[in-house]
CSV table of C-alpha atoms and ligand atoms in Angstrom, one decimal:
chain,number,residue,atom,x,y,z
A,434,UNK,CA,-44.6,-122.4,8.4
A,435,UNK,CA,-44.2,-124.1,5.8
A,436,UNK,CA,-40.3,-126.3,6.1
A,437,UNK,CA,-38.3,-126.4,2.4
A,438,UNK,CA,-35.5,-129.0,2.2
A,439,UNK,CA,-32.3,-127.2,0.3
A,440,UNK,CA,-33.6,-124.1,0.3
A,441,UNK,CA,-30.4,-122.5,0.2
A,442,UNK,CA,-29.7,-124.3,-3.9
A,443,UNK,CA,-30.8,-123.2,-6.4
A,444,UNK,CA,-34.1,-123.4,-7.0
A,445,UNK,CA,-34.7,-124.3,-3.3
A,446,UNK,CA,-33.4,-120.8,-3.3
A,447,UNK,CA,-35.3,-119.0,-5.6
A,448,UNK,CA,-38.7,-120.5,-4.1
A,449,UNK,CA,-38.0,-119.6,-0.7
A,450,UNK,CA,-37.7,-116.2,-1.8
A,451,UNK,CA,-41.0,-115.0,-4.2
A,452,UNK,CA,-42.5,-117.1,-1.2
A,453,UNK,CA,-42.1,-115.0,1.2
A,454,UNK,CA,-41.5,-111.4,-0.8
A,455,UNK,CA,-45.7,-112.0,-1.1
A,456,UNK,CA,-46.1,-110.3,2.8
A,457,UNK,CA,-49.3,-112.4,3.3
A,458,UNK,CA,-47.0,-115.9,3.3
A,459,UNK,CA,-46.9,-118.2,5.6
A,460,UNK,CA,-43.0,-118.3,7.5
A,461,UNK,CA,-40.5,-121.1,6.2
A,462,UNK,CA,-38.3,-122.5,8.1
A,463,UNK,CA,-35.2,-123.7,5.6
A,464,UNK,CA,-33.4,-126.4,5.7
A,465,UNK,CA,-29.9,-127.4,3.7
A,466,UNK,CA,-27.1,-129.2,3.9
A,467,UNK,CA,-24.4,-126.5,2.6
A,468,UNK,CA,-23.2,-129.1,0.1
A,469,UNK,CA,-21.1,-127.2,-2.5
A,470,UNK,CA,-24.4,-125.8,-4.2
A,471,UNK,CA,-26.0,-124.8,-0.5
A,472,UNK,CA,-25.2,-120.8,-0.5
A,473,UNK,CA,-26.5,-118.9,2.4
A,474,UNK,CA,-25.4,-115.5,0.0
A,475,UNK,CA,-28.6,-116.0,-2.3
A,476,UNK,CA,-29.9,-115.8,1.0
A,477,UNK,CA,-28.5,-112.7,2.2
A,478,UNK,CA,-32.3,-110.2,1.5
A,479,UNK,CA,-33.3,-112.0,4.4
A,480,UNK,CA,-31.3,-111.8,7.5
A,481,UNK,CA,-34.0,-109.1,8.9
A,482,UNK,CA,-36.9,-111.5,7.3
A,483,UNK,CA,-38.4,-112.9,11.3
A,484,UNK,CA,-40.2,-115.1,8.3
A,485,UNK,CA,-37.3,-117.1,7.7
A,486,UNK,CA,-35.7,-120.2,10.2
A,487,UNK,CA,-32.6,-121.0,8.5
A,488,UNK,CA,-31.5,-124.4,9.8
A,489,UNK,CA,-27.3,-126.3,8.9
A,490,UNK,CA,-28.6,-129.7,8.7
A,491,UNK,CA,-29.6,-133.1,6.7
A,492,UNK,CA,-32.7,-135.2,5.3
A,493,UNK,CA,-31.3,-137.8,7.1
A,494,UNK,CA,-30.3,-137.0,9.7
A,495,UNK,CA,-33.5,-138.5,12.1
A,496,UNK,CA,-33.3,-137.0,15.0
A,497,UNK,CA,-33.0,-132.9,13.6
A,498,UNK,CA,-36.0,-133.3,11.6
A,499,UNK,CA,-38.1,-134.8,13.8
A,500,UNK,CA,-37.5,-131.8,15.6
A,501,UNK,CA,-38.3,-129.3,13.4
A,502,UNK,CA,-40.7,-130.6,12.8
A,503,UNK,CA,-42.9,-130.8,16.5
A,504,UNK,CA,-41.3,-127.9,16.9
A,505,UNK,CA,-42.5,-125.8,14.1
A,506,UNK,CA,-45.5,-128.1,13.3
A,507,UNK,CA,-45.9,-126.7,9.3
A,508,UNK,CA,-48.4,-127.8,7.3
A,509,UNK,CA,-46.6,-128.8,4.8
A,510,UNK,CA,-43.2,-130.0,3.2
A,511,UNK,CA,-41.9,-129.1,-0.1
A,512,UNK,CA,-38.5,-131.9,-0.1
A,513,UNK,CA,-35.8,-129.3,-3.1
A,514,UNK,CA,-32.6,-131.2,-1.2
A,515,UNK,CA,-30.8,-133.5,-3.7
A,516,UNK,CA,-27.5,-133.9,-5.3
A,517,UNK,CA,-28.9,-132.3,-9.0
A,518,UNK,CA,-25.2,-132.1,-11.0
A,519,UNK,CA,-26.0,-135.7,-13.8
A,520,UNK,CA,-21.7,-134.8,-14.6
A,521,UNK,CA,-20.9,-135.6,-10.4
A,522,UNK,CA,-23.3,-138.7,-10.3
A,523,UNK,CA,-21.1,-140.1,-12.7
A,524,UNK,CA,-17.8,-138.9,-11.1
A,525,UNK,CA,-19.9,-139.7,-8.1
A,526,UNK,CA,-23.2,-141.7,-7.3
A,527,UNK,CA,-23.4,-142.7,-4.0
A,528,UNK,CA,-23.8,-138.8,-2.4
A,529,UNK,CA,-26.7,-139.4,-5.1
A,530,UNK,CA,-28.1,-143.0,-3.2
A,531,UNK,CA,-27.4,-140.9,0.3
A,532,UNK,CA,-29.9,-137.6,-0.2
A,533,UNK,CA,-32.2,-138.8,-2.5
A,534,UNK,CA,-33.1,-142.1,-2.2
A,535,UNK,CA,-32.2,-142.8,1.7
A,536,UNK,CA,-33.0,-138.8,1.9
A,537,UNK,CA,-36.6,-138.8,0.9
A,538,UNK,CA,-37.1,-141.8,2.7
A,539,UNK,CA,-36.1,-140.5,6.1
A,540,UNK,CA,-38.1,-137.1,5.6
A,541,UNK,CA,-41.0,-139.2,4.5
A,542,UNK,CA,-40.7,-141.4,7.2
A,543,UNK,CA,-40.4,-138.9,9.9
A,544,UNK,CA,-43.1,-136.4,8.2
A,545,UNK,CA,-45.2,-138.8,7.9
A,546,UNK,CA,-44.5,-139.8,11.8
A,547,UNK,CA,-45.4,-136.2,12.6
A,548,UNK,CA,-48.6,-136.1,9.9
A,549,UNK,CA,-50.4,-139.6,12.2
A,550,UNK,CA,-50.1,-137.0,15.1
A,551,UNK,CA,-52.2,-134.7,13.8
A,552,UNK,CA,-55.2,-134.3,14.8
A,553,UNK,CA,-58.6,-134.2,11.6
A,554,UNK,CA,-57.8,-131.0,10.7
A,555,UNK,CA,-54.3,-130.6,10.8
A,556,UNK,CA,-54.2,-134.1,8.6
A,557,UNK,CA,-56.5,-132.8,6.2
A,558,UNK,CA,-54.3,-129.6,5.1
A,559,UNK,CA,-51.1,-131.4,5.1
A,560,UNK,CA,-49.2,-132.3,2.1
A,561,UNK,CA,-45.7,-133.6,1.4
A,562,UNK,CA,-44.4,-132.3,-2.4
A,563,UNK,CA,-41.7,-133.6,-3.4
A,564,UNK,CA,-39.7,-131.9,-5.8
A,565,UNK,CA,-38.5,-133.7,-8.9
A,566,UNK,CA,-37.3,-133.7,-12.7
A,567,UNK,CA,-38.1,-134.8,-15.9
A,568,UNK,CA,-34.9,-137.0,-16.3
A,569,UNK,CA,-36.2,-139.9,-15.1
A,570,UNK,CA,-38.1,-140.2,-18.0
A,571,UNK,CA,-35.4,-141.8,-20.1
A,572,UNK,CA,-33.9,-139.8,-23.6
A,573,UNK,CA,-36.4,-139.6,-26.7
A,574,UNK,CA,-35.9,-139.5,-30.8
A,575,UNK,CA,-36.4,-136.2,-32.4
A,576,UNK,CA,-40.0,-138.0,-33.0
A,577,UNK,CA,-41.6,-139.4,-29.7
A,578,UNK,CA,-43.7,-137.4,-27.8
A,579,UNK,CA,-43.0,-135.0,-25.7
A,580,UNK,CA,-43.1,-136.1,-21.5
A,581,UNK,CA,-46.8,-136.8,-20.4
A,582,UNK,CA,-46.6,-138.3,-16.9
A,583,UNK,CA,-47.8,-141.6,-18.5
A,584,UNK,CA,-44.5,-142.3,-19.6
A,585,UNK,CA,-43.1,-145.0,-17.8
A,586,UNK,CA,-40.4,-144.5,-15.8
A,587,UNK,CA,-36.4,-145.1,-17.7
A,588,UNK,CA,-34.0,-143.4,-15.4
A,589,UNK,CA,-30.1,-143.6,-18.0
A,590,UNK,CA,-28.0,-141.2,-15.3
A,591,UNK,CA,-26.8,-142.7,-10.8
A,592,UNK,CA,-28.7,-138.3,-11.0
A,593,UNK,CA,-32.1,-139.2,-12.5
A,594,UNK,CA,-31.8,-143.3,-11.4
A,595,UNK,CA,-31.9,-141.4,-8.1
A,596,UNK,CA,-34.6,-138.8,-8.9
A,597,UNK,CA,-36.7,-141.9,-10.0
A,598,UNK,CA,-36.0,-143.9,-6.9
A,599,UNK,CA,-37.1,-141.4,-4.5
A,600,UNK,CA,-40.2,-140.6,-7.0
A,601,UNK,CA,-41.5,-144.0,-6.7
A,602,UNK,CA,-40.6,-143.8,-2.6
A,603,UNK,CA,-44.0,-141.2,-2.5
A,604,UNK,CA,-45.6,-142.2,-4.6
A,605,UNK,CA,-46.3,-145.5,-1.9
A,606,UNK,CA,-46.1,-143.2,0.3
A,607,UNK,CA,-49.8,-142.2,-0.2
A,608,UNK,CA,-50.6,-145.8,-2.2
A,609,UNK,CA,-49.5,-147.6,1.4
A,610,UNK,CA,-50.4,-145.0,4.0
A,611,UNK,CA,-52.5,-142.9,2.6
A,612,UNK,CA,-49.8,-140.3,2.7
A,613,UNK,CA,-50.4,-137.0,1.0
A,614,UNK,CA,-48.1,-136.4,-1.3
A,615,UNK,CA,-47.1,-134.1,-4.4
A,616,UNK,CA,-45.0,-135.0,-7.1
A,617,UNK,CA,-43.5,-132.2,-9.8
A,618,UNK,CA,-42.3,-133.5,-12.9
A,619,UNK,CA,-39.7,-129.9,-13.8
A,620,UNK,CA,-37.2,-130.3,-16.9
A,621,UNK,CA,-34.4,-128.0,-16.9
A,622,UNK,CA,-34.5,-124.7,-15.0
A,623,UNK,CA,-31.9,-121.4,-15.5
A,624,UNK,CA,-32.7,-118.2,-13.7
A,625,UNK,CA,-30.4,-116.4,-11.3
A,626,UNK,CA,-28.6,-118.8,-8.4
A,627,UNK,CA,-27.3,-120.8,-10.5
A,628,UNK,CA,-24.6,-122.1,-9.6
A,629,UNK,CA,-21.3,-122.3,-12.4
A,630,UNK,CA,-21.2,-126.2,-13.3
A,631,UNK,CA,-24.7,-125.9,-14.6
A,632,UNK,CA,-25.0,-125.2,-18.8
A,633,UNK,CA,-26.2,-121.5,-19.0
A,634,UNK,CA,-24.4,-119.8,-15.9
A,635,UNK,CA,-20.8,-122.3,-16.6
A,636,UNK,CA,-21.2,-120.7,-20.1
A,637,UNK,CA,-22.4,-116.9,-19.5
A,638,UNK,CA,-19.1,-117.1,-16.5
A,639,UNK,CA,-16.7,-118.3,-19.0
A,640,UNK,CA,-17.4,-116.9,-21.9
A,641,UNK,CA,-17.0,-113.4,-19.8
A,642,UNK,CA,-13.3,-114.9,-18.2
A,643,UNK,CA,-11.8,-115.0,-21.9
A,644,UNK,CA,-11.9,-118.8,-21.5
A,645,UNK,CA,-13.7,-122.7,-24.0
A,646,UNK,CA,-17.3,-122.4,-23.9
A,647,UNK,CA,-17.8,-126.7,-23.3
A,648,UNK,CA,-20.4,-128.1,-25.8
A,649,UNK,CA,-20.5,-131.2,-25.5
A,650,UNK,CA,-20.5,-134.5,-28.5
A,651,UNK,CA,-22.3,-132.4,-31.5
A,652,UNK,CA,-24.3,-130.4,-29.4
A,653,UNK,CA,-27.5,-131.6,-30.8
A,654,UNK,CA,-28.9,-132.6,-28.0
A,655,UNK,CA,-32.0,-131.3,-27.0
A,656,UNK,CA,-33.3,-129.8,-23.2
A,657,UNK,CA,-37.4,-128.0,-22.9
A,658,UNK,CA,-35.8,-124.8,-20.6
A,659,UNK,CA,-37.7,-123.1,-18.0
A,660,UNK,CA,-37.6,-120.3,-16.4
A,661,UNK,CA,-36.6,-120.6,-12.5
A,662,UNK,CA,-39.5,-118.5,-11.5
A,663,UNK,CA,-41.6,-120.4,-13.7
A,664,UNK,CA,-40.9,-123.6,-12.0
A,665,UNK,CA,-41.3,-121.3,-8.3
A,666,UNK,CA,-44.4,-120.2,-9.5
A,667,UNK,CA,-45.7,-124.4,-10.4
A,668,UNK,CA,-45.3,-126.2,-7.2
A,669,UNK,CA,-47.1,-123.2,-5.4
A,670,UNK,CA,-50.1,-123.2,-7.5
A,671,UNK,CA,-49.4,-128.0,-7.5
A,672,UNK,CA,-49.1,-127.2,-3.5
A,673,UNK,CA,-52.3,-124.9,-3.1
A,674,UNK,CA,-54.5,-127.0,-5.9
A,675,UNK,CA,-52.8,-130.3,-6.5
A,676,UNK,CA,-54.7,-133.8,-7.1
A,677,UNK,CA,-52.9,-136.0,-4.0
A,678,UNK,CA,-51.3,-139.1,-5.2
A,679,UNK,CA,-51.2,-136.6,-7.8
A,680,UNK,CA,-47.8,-136.1,-10.5
A,681,UNK,CA,-47.6,-133.0,-13.2
A,682,UNK,CA,-44.8,-132.7,-15.5
A,683,UNK,CA,-43.9,-129.2,-15.1
A,684,UNK,CA,-42.0,-127.3,-18.3
A,685,UNK,CA,-41.5,-124.3,-21.4
A,686,UNK,CA,-42.1,-125.4,-23.9
A,687,UNK,CA,-38.7,-124.4,-25.5
A,688,UNK,CA,-37.4,-126.9,-27.0
A,689,UNK,CA,-33.6,-126.3,-27.9
A,690,UNK,CA,-30.5,-127.7,-29.9
A,691,UNK,CA,-27.3,-127.1,-26.3
A,692,UNK,CA,-25.8,-125.9,-29.3
A,693,UNK,CA,-28.4,-123.1,-30.3
A,694,UNK,CA,-28.3,-121.9,-26.4
A,695,UNK,CA,-25.4,-121.8,-26.0
A,696,UNK,CA,-25.0,-119.0,-29.4
A,697,UNK,CA,-27.6,-117.6,-28.5
A,698,UNK,CA,-25.7,-116.0,-24.8
A,699,UNK,CA,-23.0,-115.2,-26.9
A,700,UNK,CA,-25.1,-113.1,-29.3
A,701,UNK,CA,-26.3,-111.6,-25.9
A,702,UNK,CA,-23.4,-111.1,-24.6
A,703,UNK,CA,-22.3,-109.4,-27.5
A,704,UNK,CA,-24.8,-106.7,-26.9
A,705,UNK,CA,-24.4,-105.6,-23.5
A,706,UNK,CA,-20.6,-106.6,-22.8
A,707,UNK,CA,-18.7,-107.0,-26.2
A,708,UNK,CA,-15.3,-108.2,-25.9
A,709,UNK,CA,-12.6,-106.4,-26.2
A,710,UNK,CA,-10.8,-107.5,-29.6
A,711,UNK,CA,-14.7,-106.7,-31.0
A,712,UNK,CA,-15.3,-111.0,-32.6
A,713,UNK,CA,-18.3,-112.4,-30.8
A,714,UNK,CA,-18.1,-114.2,-28.2
A,715,UNK,CA,-18.8,-117.8,-30.3
A,716,UNK,CA,-15.5,-117.9,-30.3
A,717,UNK,CA,-14.7,-119.1,-28.2
A,718,UNK,CA,-17.1,-122.3,-28.1
A,719,UNK,CA,-15.3,-125.1,-28.1
A,720,UNK,CA,-16.4,-129.1,-29.0
A,721,UNK,CA,-15.4,-131.3,-25.8
A,722,UNK,CA,-15.7,-135.5,-25.2
A,723,UNK,CA,-19.3,-136.2,-24.6
A,724,UNK,CA,-20.6,-136.8,-21.9
A,725,UNK,CA,-21.0,-140.4,-21.2
A,726,UNK,CA,-24.2,-142.0,-21.4
A,727,UNK,CA,-25.7,-138.9,-22.0
A,728,UNK,CA,-29.4,-138.4,-22.7
A,729,UNK,CA,-30.4,-136.7,-25.9
A,730,UNK,CA,-33.7,-135.2,-25.3
A,731,UNK,CA,-36.0,-134.1,-23.2
A,732,UNK,CA,-39.8,-132.8,-23.9
A,733,UNK,CA,-41.7,-131.7,-21.6
A,734,UNK,CA,-45.8,-131.8,-22.0
A,735,UNK,CA,-47.2,-129.7,-19.7
A,736,UNK,CA,-50.9,-130.1,-21.0
A,737,UNK,CA,-51.5,-131.9,-17.3
A,738,UNK,CA,-51.2,-128.8,-14.9
A,739,UNK,CA,-51.8,-126.5,-17.4
A,740,UNK,CA,-55.8,-127.7,-18.0
A,741,UNK,CA,-56.7,-128.8,-14.0
A,742,UNK,CA,-54.4,-126.4,-12.6
A,743,UNK,CA,-54.6,-122.7,-15.2
A,744,UNK,CA,-50.8,-122.9,-14.8
A,745,UNK,CA,-48.4,-121.7,-17.7
A,746,UNK,CA,-44.6,-120.2,-17.8
A,747,UNK,CA,-45.0,-116.5,-18.3
A,748,UNK,CA,-41.7,-115.9,-19.8
A,749,UNK,CA,-40.1,-117.1,-23.4
A,750,UNK,CA,-37.3,-118.4,-23.8
A,751,UNK,CA,-35.5,-115.2,-24.9
A,752,UNK,CA,-37.2,-113.2,-22.6
A,753,UNK,CA,-35.8,-115.3,-19.9
A,754,UNK,CA,-32.5,-115.7,-20.8
A,755,UNK,CA,-31.8,-112.2,-21.5
A,756,UNK,CA,-32.8,-112.0,-18.0
A,757,UNK,CA,-30.6,-114.4,-16.9
A,758,UNK,CA,-27.7,-113.1,-18.5
A,759,UNK,CA,-28.4,-109.6,-17.5
A,760,UNK,CA,-28.4,-110.5,-13.9
A,761,UNK,CA,-24.8,-112.7,-13.7
A,762,UNK,CA,-23.4,-109.8,-15.1
A,763,UNK,CA,-25.4,-107.6,-12.2
A,764,UNK,CA,-24.9,-110.0,-9.3
A,765,UNK,CA,-20.3,-110.1,-9.5
A,766,UNK,CA,-20.1,-110.3,-5.8
A,767,UNK,CA,-22.3,-113.9,-5.7
A,768,UNK,CA,-20.5,-115.3,-8.4
A,769,UNK,CA,-16.7,-114.1,-6.4
A,770,UNK,CA,-18.4,-116.0,-3.7
A,771,UNK,CA,-19.0,-119.6,-5.4
A,772,UNK,CA,-16.1,-119.5,-7.8
A,773,UNK,CA,-14.4,-121.1,-4.1
A,774,UNK,CA,-11.3,-122.4,-4.2
A,775,UNK,CA,-13.9,-126.2,-4.4
A,776,UNK,CA,-15.6,-124.9,-8.0
A,777,UNK,CA,-11.6,-124.3,-9.6
A,778,UNK,CA,-10.9,-127.8,-7.8
A,779,UNK,CA,-15.0,-129.3,-9.7
A,780,UNK,CA,-14.1,-127.3,-13.0
A,781,UNK,CA,-10.1,-128.6,-13.3
A,782,UNK,CA,-11.0,-133.0,-12.5
A,783,UNK,CA,-14.6,-132.3,-15.9
A,784,UNK,CA,-12.5,-130.4,-18.2
A,785,UNK,CA,-9.0,-131.5,-17.7
B,1465,NAD,P1,-28.8,-127.4,-6.3
B,1465,NAD,O1,-27.8,-128.7,-6.3
B,1465,NAD,O2,-28.6,-126.6,-6.8
B,1465,NAD,O3,-29.3,-127.5,-5.0
B,1465,NAD,C1,-29.4,-128.4,-4.3
B,1465,NAD,C2,-29.8,-127.7,-2.6
B,1465,NAD,O4,-29.7,-129.5,-1.8
B,1465,NAD,C3,-28.4,-127.2,-2.2
B,1465,NAD,O5,-28.3,-125.9,-1.3
B,1465,NAD,C4,-27.7,-127.9,-1.3
B,1465,NAD,O6,-27.2,-127.3,0.7
B,1465,NAD,C5,-28.8,-128.6,-0.5
B,1465,NAD,N1,-28.8,-130.3,0.1
B,1465,NAD,C6,-27.9,-131.4,-1.2
B,1465,NAD,N2,-28.3,-132.4,0.2
B,1465,NAD,C7,-28.9,-132.4,1.2
B,1465,NAD,C8,-29.6,-133.1,2.3
B,1465,NAD,N3,-28.6,-134.8,2.2
B,1465,NAD,N4,-30.0,-132.2,2.9
B,1465,NAD,C9,-30.2,-130.7,3.2
B,1465,NAD,N5,-29.7,-130.3,2.0
B,1465,NAD,C10,-29.0,-130.4,1.4
B,1465,NAD,O7,-29.8,-127.9,-7.3
B,1465,NAD,P2,-31.3,-126.9,-7.7
B,1465,NAD,O8,-31.5,-127.7,-9.2
B,1465,NAD,O9,-31.8,-126.0,-6.8
B,1465,NAD,O10,-32.4,-128.7,-7.6
B,1465,NAD,C11,-33.5,-129.3,-6.4
B,1465,NAD,C12,-34.4,-129.7,-6.7
B,1465,NAD,O11,-35.2,-129.6,-8.0
B,1465,NAD,C13,-33.4,-130.8,-6.7
B,1465,NAD,O12,-34.3,-132.2,-6.4
B,1465,NAD,C14,-33.6,-131.7,-8.3
B,1465,NAD,O13,-33.3,-132.5,-8.4
B,1465,NAD,C15,-35.0,-130.5,-8.7
B,1465,NAD,N6,-34.7,-130.1,-10.7
B,1465,NAD,C16,-34.1,-129.5,-10.8
B,1465,NAD,C17,-34.1,-129.4,-12.6
B,1465,NAD,C18,-32.8,-128.5,-12.8
B,1465,NAD,O14,-33.2,-127.8,-13.8
B,1465,NAD,N7,-31.9,-127.7,-11.5
B,1465,NAD,C19,-35.0,-130.4,-12.9
B,1465,NAD,C20,-36.2,-130.6,-12.5
B,1465,NAD,C21,-36.3,-131.2,-11.1
B,1466,TYD,P1,-26.6,-129.4,-18.1
B,1466,TYD,O1,-26.7,-128.6,-18.0
B,1466,TYD,O2,-25.8,-130.6,-16.8
B,1466,TYD,O3,-28.1,-130.1,-17.2
B,1466,TYD,P2,-29.1,-131.5,-17.3
B,1466,TYD,O4,-27.5,-132.1,-18.2
B,1466,TYD,O5,-30.0,-131.9,-16.5
B,1466,TYD,O6,-30.1,-131.0,-18.7
B,1466,TYD,O7,-26.1,-130.1,-19.1
B,1466,TYD,C1,-27.4,-129.6,-19.5
B,1466,TYD,C2,-27.0,-129.6,-21.1
B,1466,TYD,O8,-25.9,-129.4,-21.3
B,1466,TYD,C3,-26.3,-131.7,-21.3
B,1466,TYD,O9,-27.2,-132.0,-22.2
B,1466,TYD,C4,-25.3,-131.8,-20.8
B,1466,TYD,C5,-25.0,-130.2,-22.2
B,1466,TYD,N1,-23.6,-129.7,-21.4
B,1466,TYD,C6,-22.7,-129.1,-22.3
B,1466,TYD,O10,-22.7,-129.6,-23.3
B,1466,TYD,N2,-21.6,-129.1,-22.0
B,1466,TYD,C7,-21.4,-128.4,-19.8
B,1466,TYD,O11,-19.7,-128.5,-19.9
B,1466,TYD,C8,-22.1,-128.6,-19.1
B,1466,TYD,C9,-21.8,-128.4,-17.6
B,1466,TYD,C10,-23.5,-129.3,-19.4
């Protein structure tokens, strides 16, 4: 077995689905607290797969995590569980400290205790894979080189600061206790099952619902976009072949200004689902107040993972974004399930 945390969320859910697509893969214990971002509908297709064991619970629950490790004896933990939305971290940072820092600390301690009790072969085989973000490196100017693993940590938001803290804990557990960790720092993901509070799914759904497409500030902030399936393949590669104690930057070499991402989505929708009035979805673009402390540019230099592990993304931005838009058009039932009362409350709070 492997233990996946946060496997009912966007990336964790895609990871579990991709992992179990391979009939030769080991089973997955999926520990998820089912916060607003966790969604069991994402895992519907696994209902009859005995290799998937879902456990509703918190990575911060020492008793539960200890029991799961003892019972299932996983040979690896992949830690996706986190509060992940920068805007929510600005409104309420406490949960980010609790889950991302204290929760990761608890998971590390439970896992270390479990690992200490394994025999030599089990110890040698075990991996703790921590899934993190490029946002820990802070913000780049237009002319700065992309982030490498050697960049210093300069987090600017409560979200990125909490992820940076968790990365430091993971690093220290390797150096101090020899606990076998690998960390991946990935750029912005997009793709199926993405909760529609993040830019790409929000814009697709707002466009289809004749709502404004909110662009923060001047829309010239740059993100480096990676299709979620490529992130999942990179994690599988690093889990299998990554060097202990190392960090690997994962990215798609796809830097785009937010306004260009939104215009691309509009153009694809114009083609796949034209507006009834014949006008372009671009007409719905609205510039709104900027995010406080908004990082200007992220960019990942993914040459280490390419050079050392031979990983490369399969999708370009053009192929990935088209697939993504098509997925949202094809999956109204999943969408109806997430657009709940609490989602509407968030839109009201954030966009008034
Ligand atoms: P998400 O918010 O969609 O999902 C997070 C999942 O974790 C949810 O299912 C939630 O219920 C669960 N969770 C939250 N708190 C928990 C707790 N205390 N115990 C157990 N489960 C808990 O996030 P995501 O976008 O899928 O991101 C997954 C990971 O990847 C995060 O660690 C994030 O920092 C990292 N990451 C995300 C991106 C991105 O673009 N989304 C990019 C790089 C790295
Ligand atoms: P987001 O998807 O929240 O990811 P992150 O903040 O982790 O990069 O946002 C991506 C970019 O899009 C970011 O620069 C903020 C911007 N953005 C908007 O312009 N409007 C929006 O409504 C949202 C949610 C984000």
